[in-house]
PDB file of C-alpha atoms and ligand atoms in Angstrom:
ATOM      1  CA  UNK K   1     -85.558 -57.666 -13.535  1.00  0.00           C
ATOM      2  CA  UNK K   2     -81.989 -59.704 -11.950  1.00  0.00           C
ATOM      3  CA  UNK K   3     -80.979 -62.876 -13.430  1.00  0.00           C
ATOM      4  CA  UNK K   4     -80.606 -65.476 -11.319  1.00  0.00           C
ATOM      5  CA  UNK K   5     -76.892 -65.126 -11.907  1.00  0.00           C
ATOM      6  CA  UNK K   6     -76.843 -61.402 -10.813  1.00  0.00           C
ATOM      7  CA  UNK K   7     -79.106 -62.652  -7.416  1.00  0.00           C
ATOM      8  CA  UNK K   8     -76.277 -64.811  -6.474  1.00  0.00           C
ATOM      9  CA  UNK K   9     -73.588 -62.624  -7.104  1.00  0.00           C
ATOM     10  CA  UNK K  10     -75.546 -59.378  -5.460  1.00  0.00           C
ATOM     11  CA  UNK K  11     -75.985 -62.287  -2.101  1.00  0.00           C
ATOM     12  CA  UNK K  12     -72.557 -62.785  -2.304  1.00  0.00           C
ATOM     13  CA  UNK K  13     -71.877 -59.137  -1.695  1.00  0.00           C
ATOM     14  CA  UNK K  14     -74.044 -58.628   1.194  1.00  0.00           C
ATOM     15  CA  UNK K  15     -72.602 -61.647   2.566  1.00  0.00           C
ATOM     16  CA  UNK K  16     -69.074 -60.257   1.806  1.00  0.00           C
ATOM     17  CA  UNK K  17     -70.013 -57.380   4.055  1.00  0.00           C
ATOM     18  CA  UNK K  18     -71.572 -59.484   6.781  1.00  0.00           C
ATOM     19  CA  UNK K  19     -75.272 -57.393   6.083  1.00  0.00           C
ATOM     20  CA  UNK K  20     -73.471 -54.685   8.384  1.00  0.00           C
ATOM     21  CA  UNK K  21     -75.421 -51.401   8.517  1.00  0.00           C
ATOM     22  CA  UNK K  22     -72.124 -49.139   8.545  1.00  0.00           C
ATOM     23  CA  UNK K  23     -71.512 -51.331   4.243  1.00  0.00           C
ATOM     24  CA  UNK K  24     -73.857 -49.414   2.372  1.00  0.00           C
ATOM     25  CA  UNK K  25     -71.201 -47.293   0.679  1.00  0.00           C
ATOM     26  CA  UNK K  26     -68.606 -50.305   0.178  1.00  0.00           C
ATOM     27  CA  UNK K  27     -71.943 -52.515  -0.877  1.00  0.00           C
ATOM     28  CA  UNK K  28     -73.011 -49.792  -3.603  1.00  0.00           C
ATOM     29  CA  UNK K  29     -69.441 -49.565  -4.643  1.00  0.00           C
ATOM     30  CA  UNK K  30     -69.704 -53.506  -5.104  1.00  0.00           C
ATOM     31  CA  UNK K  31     -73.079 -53.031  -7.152  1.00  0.00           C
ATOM     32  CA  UNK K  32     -72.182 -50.896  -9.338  1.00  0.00           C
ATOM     33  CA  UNK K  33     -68.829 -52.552 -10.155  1.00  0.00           C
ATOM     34  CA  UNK K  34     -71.040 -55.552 -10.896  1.00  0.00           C
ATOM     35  CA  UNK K  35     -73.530 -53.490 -13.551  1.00  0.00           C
ATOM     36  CA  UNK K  36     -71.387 -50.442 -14.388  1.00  0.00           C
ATOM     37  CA  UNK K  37     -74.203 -48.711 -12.647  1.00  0.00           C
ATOM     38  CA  UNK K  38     -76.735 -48.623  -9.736  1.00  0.00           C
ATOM     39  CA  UNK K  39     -79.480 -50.526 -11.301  1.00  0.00           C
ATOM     40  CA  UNK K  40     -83.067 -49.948  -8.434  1.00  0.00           C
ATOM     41  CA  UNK K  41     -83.481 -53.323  -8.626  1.00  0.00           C
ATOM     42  CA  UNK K  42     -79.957 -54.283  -7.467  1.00  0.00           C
ATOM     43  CA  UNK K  43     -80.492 -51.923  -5.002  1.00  0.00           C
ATOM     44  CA  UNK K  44     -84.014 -52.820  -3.372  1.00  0.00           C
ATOM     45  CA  UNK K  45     -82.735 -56.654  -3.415  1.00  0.00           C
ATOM     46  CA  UNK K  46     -79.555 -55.536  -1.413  1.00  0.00           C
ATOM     47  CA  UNK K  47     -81.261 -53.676   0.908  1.00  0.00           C
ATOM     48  CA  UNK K  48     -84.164 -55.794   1.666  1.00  0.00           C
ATOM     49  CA  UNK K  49     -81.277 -58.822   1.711  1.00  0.00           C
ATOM     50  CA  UNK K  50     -79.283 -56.865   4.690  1.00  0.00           C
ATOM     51  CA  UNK K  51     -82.665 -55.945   6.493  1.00  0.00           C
ATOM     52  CA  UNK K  52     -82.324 -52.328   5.906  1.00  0.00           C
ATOM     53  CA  UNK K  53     -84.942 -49.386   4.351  1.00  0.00           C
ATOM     54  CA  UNK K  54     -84.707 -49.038   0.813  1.00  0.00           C
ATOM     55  CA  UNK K  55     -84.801 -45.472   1.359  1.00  0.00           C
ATOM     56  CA  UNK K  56     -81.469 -45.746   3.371  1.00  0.00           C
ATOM     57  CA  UNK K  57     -79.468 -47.049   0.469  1.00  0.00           C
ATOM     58  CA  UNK K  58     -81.038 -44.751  -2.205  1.00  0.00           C
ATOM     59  CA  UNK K  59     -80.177 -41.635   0.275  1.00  0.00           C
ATOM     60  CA  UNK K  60     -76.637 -42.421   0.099  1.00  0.00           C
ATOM     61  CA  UNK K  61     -76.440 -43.289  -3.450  1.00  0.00           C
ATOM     62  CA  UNK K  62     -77.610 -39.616  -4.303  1.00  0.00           C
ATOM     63  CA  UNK K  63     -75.807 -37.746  -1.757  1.00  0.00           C
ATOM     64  CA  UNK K  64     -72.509 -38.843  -3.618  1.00  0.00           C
ATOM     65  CA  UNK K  65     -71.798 -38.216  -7.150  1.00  0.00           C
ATOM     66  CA  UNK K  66     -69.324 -41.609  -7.501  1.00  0.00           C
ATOM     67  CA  UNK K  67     -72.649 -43.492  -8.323  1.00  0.00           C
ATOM     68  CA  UNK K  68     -74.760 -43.346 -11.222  1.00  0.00           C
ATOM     69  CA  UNK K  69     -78.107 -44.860 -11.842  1.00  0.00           C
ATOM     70  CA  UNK K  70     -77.851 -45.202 -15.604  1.00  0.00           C
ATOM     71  CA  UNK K  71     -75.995 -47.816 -17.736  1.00  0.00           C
ATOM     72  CA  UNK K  72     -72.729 -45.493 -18.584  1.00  0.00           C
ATOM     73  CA  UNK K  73     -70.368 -45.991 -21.729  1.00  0.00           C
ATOM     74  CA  UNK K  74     -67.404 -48.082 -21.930  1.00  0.00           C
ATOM     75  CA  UNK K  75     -65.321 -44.741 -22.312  1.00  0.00           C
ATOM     76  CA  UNK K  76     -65.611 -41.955 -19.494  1.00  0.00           C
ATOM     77  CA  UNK K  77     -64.589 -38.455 -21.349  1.00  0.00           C
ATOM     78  CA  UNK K  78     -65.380 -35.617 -19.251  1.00  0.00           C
ATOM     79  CA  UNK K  79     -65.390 -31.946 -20.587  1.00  0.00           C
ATOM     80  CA  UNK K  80     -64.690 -29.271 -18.819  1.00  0.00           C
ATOM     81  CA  UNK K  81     -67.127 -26.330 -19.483  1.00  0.00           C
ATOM     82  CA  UNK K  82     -66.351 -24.224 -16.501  1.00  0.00           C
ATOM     83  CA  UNK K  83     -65.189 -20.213 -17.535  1.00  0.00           C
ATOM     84  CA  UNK K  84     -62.156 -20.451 -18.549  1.00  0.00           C
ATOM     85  CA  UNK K  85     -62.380 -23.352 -20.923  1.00  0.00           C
ATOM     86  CA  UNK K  86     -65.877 -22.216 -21.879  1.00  0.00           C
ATOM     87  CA  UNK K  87     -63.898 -18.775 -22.707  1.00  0.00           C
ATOM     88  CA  UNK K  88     -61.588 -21.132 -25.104  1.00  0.00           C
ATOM     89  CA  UNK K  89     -64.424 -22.731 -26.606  1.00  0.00           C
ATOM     90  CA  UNK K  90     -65.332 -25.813 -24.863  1.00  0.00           C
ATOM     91  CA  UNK K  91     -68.821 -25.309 -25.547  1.00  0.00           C
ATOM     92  CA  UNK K  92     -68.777 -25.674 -29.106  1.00  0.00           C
ATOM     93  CA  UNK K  93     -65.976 -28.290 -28.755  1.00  0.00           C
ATOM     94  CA  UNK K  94     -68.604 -30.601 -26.379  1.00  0.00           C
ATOM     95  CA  UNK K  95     -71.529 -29.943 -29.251  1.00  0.00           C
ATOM     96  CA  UNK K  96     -69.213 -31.271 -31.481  1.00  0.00           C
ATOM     97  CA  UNK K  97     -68.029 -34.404 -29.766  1.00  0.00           C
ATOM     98  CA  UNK K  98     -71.871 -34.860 -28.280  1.00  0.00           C
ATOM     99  CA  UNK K  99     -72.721 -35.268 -32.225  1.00  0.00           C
ATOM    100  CA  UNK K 100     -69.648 -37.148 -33.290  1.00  0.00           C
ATOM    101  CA  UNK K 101     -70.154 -39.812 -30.415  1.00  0.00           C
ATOM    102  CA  UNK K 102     -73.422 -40.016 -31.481  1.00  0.00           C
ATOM    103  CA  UNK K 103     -75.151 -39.130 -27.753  1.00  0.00           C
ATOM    104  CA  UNK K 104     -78.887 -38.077 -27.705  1.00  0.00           C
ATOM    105  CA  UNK K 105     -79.829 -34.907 -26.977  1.00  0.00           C
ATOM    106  CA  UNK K 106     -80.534 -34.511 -23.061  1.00  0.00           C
ATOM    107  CA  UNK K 107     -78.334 -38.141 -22.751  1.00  0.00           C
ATOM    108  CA  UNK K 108     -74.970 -38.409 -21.799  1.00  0.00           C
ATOM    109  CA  UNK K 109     -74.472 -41.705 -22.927  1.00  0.00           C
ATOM    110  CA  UNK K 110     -74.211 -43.126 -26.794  1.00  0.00           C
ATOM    111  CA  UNK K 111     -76.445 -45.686 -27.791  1.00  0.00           C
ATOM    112  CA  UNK K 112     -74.110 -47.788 -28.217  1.00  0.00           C
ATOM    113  CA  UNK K 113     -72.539 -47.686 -25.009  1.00  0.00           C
ATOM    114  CA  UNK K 114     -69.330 -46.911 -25.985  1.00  0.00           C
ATOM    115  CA  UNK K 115     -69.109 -43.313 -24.555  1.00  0.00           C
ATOM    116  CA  UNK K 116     -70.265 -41.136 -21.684  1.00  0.00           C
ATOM    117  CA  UNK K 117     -69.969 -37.743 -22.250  1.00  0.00           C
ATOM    118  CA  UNK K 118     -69.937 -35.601 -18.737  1.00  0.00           C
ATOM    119  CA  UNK K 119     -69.678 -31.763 -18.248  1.00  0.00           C
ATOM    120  CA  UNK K 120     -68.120 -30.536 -14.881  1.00  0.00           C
ATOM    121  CA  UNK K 121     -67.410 -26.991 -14.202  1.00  0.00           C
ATOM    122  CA  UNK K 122     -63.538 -26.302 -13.693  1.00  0.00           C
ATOM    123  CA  UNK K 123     -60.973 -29.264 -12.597  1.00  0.00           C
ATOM    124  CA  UNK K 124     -58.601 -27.535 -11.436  1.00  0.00           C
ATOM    125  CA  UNK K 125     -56.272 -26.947 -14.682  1.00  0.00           C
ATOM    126  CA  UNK K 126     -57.505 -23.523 -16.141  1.00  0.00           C
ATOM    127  CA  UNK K 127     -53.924 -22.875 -17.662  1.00  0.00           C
ATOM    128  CA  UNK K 128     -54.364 -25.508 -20.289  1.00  0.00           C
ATOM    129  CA  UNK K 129     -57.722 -24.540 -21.028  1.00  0.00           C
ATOM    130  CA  UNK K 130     -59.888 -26.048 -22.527  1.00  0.00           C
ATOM    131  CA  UNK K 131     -59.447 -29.258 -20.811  1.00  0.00           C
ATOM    132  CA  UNK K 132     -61.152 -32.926 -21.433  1.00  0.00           C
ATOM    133  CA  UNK K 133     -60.459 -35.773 -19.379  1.00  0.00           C
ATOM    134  CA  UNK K 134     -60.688 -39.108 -21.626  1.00  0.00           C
ATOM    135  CA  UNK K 135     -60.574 -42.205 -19.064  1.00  0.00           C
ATOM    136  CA  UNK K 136     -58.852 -40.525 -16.517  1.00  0.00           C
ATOM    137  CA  UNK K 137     -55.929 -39.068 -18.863  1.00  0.00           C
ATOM    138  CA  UNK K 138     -56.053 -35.525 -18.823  1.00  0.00           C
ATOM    139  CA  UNK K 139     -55.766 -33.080 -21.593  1.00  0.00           C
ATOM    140  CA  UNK K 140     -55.393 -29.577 -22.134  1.00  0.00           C
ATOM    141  CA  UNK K 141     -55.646 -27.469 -25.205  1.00  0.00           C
ATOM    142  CA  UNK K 142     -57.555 -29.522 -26.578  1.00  0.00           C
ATOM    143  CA  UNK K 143     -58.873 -28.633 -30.338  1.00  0.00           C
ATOM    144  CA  UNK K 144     -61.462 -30.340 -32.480  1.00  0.00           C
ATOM    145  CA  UNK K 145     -58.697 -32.464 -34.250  1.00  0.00           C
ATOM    146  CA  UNK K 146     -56.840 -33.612 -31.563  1.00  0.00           C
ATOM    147  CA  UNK K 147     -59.714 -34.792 -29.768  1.00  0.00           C
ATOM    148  CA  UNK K 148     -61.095 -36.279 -32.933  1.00  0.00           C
ATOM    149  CA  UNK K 149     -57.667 -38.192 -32.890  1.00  0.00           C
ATOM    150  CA  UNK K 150     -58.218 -39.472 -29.539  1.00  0.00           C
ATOM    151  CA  UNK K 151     -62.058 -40.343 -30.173  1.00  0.00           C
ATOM    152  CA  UNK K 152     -60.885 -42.628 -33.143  1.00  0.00           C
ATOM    153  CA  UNK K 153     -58.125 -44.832 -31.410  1.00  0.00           C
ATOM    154  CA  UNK K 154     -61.364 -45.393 -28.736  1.00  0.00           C
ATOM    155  CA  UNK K 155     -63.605 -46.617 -31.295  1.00  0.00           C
ATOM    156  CA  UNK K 156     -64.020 -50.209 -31.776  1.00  0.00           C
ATOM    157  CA  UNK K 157     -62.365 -51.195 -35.106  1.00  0.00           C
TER     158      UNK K 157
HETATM  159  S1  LIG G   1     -62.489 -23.857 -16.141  1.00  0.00           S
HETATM  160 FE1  LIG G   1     -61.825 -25.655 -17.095  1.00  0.00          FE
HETATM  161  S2  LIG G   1     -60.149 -26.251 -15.873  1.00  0.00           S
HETATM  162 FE2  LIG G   1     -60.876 -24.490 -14.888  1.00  0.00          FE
END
């Protein structure tokens, strides 16, 4: 269910984009830097605003990976569990952080929104294996106490 707040700022954004047909990627874009996410309801309101099929809007949303339909944490770590980190023990270092971080089992995402927790196979940076990627900042050889470290200076004191 929208607010009436989130209605008028989800009609700005169609207006932003003049309700052109060739905006669904920038409008989705706009959504989910409203919500954090790509709520359904944001997205049948946009589309039936601009005159266009539902269906259109929610094709495009799952075709590319950049949007995600469930509330995500404030903090974005990403593990890396492709071979060669899995090889240097990524796996038990994700079951680890998945219980620290408190996420559910089958969840990516902690209760308490603080923390997303997302496994990708390989980035790109086997050498340093095994590699996490905390907000964007990348790091390699990671351990259980070093990412501890970095866990704790994200929590809120
Ligand atoms: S397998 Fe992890 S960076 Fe390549």
């Amino acid at each position: 269910m929208l607010t009436s707040e989130q209605v008028n700022k989800l009609e700005e954004i169609c207006k932003r984009h003049n309700k052109a047909q060739s905006a669904v990627i920038p409008v989705l874009q706009d959504v989910q830097e409203l919500f954090g996410y790509v709520p359904e309801d944001a997205v049948n309101f946009v589309a039936d605003s601009m005159g266009m099929p539902r269906s259109h809007f929610f094709g495009v949303a799952t075709f590319y990976a950049q949007f995600h339909f469930k509330p995500r944490g404030k903090n974005i770590i990403t593990a890396c569990s492709g071979t060669a980190c899995h090889v240097k023990g990524s796996g038990r270092l994700i079951d680890n952080l998945a219980r620290e971080l408190g996420i559910p089992e089958g969840e990516e995402t902690s209760r308490d929104r603080q923390f997303t927790l997302e496994k990708v196979n390989c980035v790109g940076a086997c050498s340093i294996a095994p590699v996490i990627i905390i907000n964007k900042e990348v790091h390699g050889k990671m351990s259980s106490d070093k990412l501890m470290k970095e866990i704790k200076k994200l929590r809120p004191e």
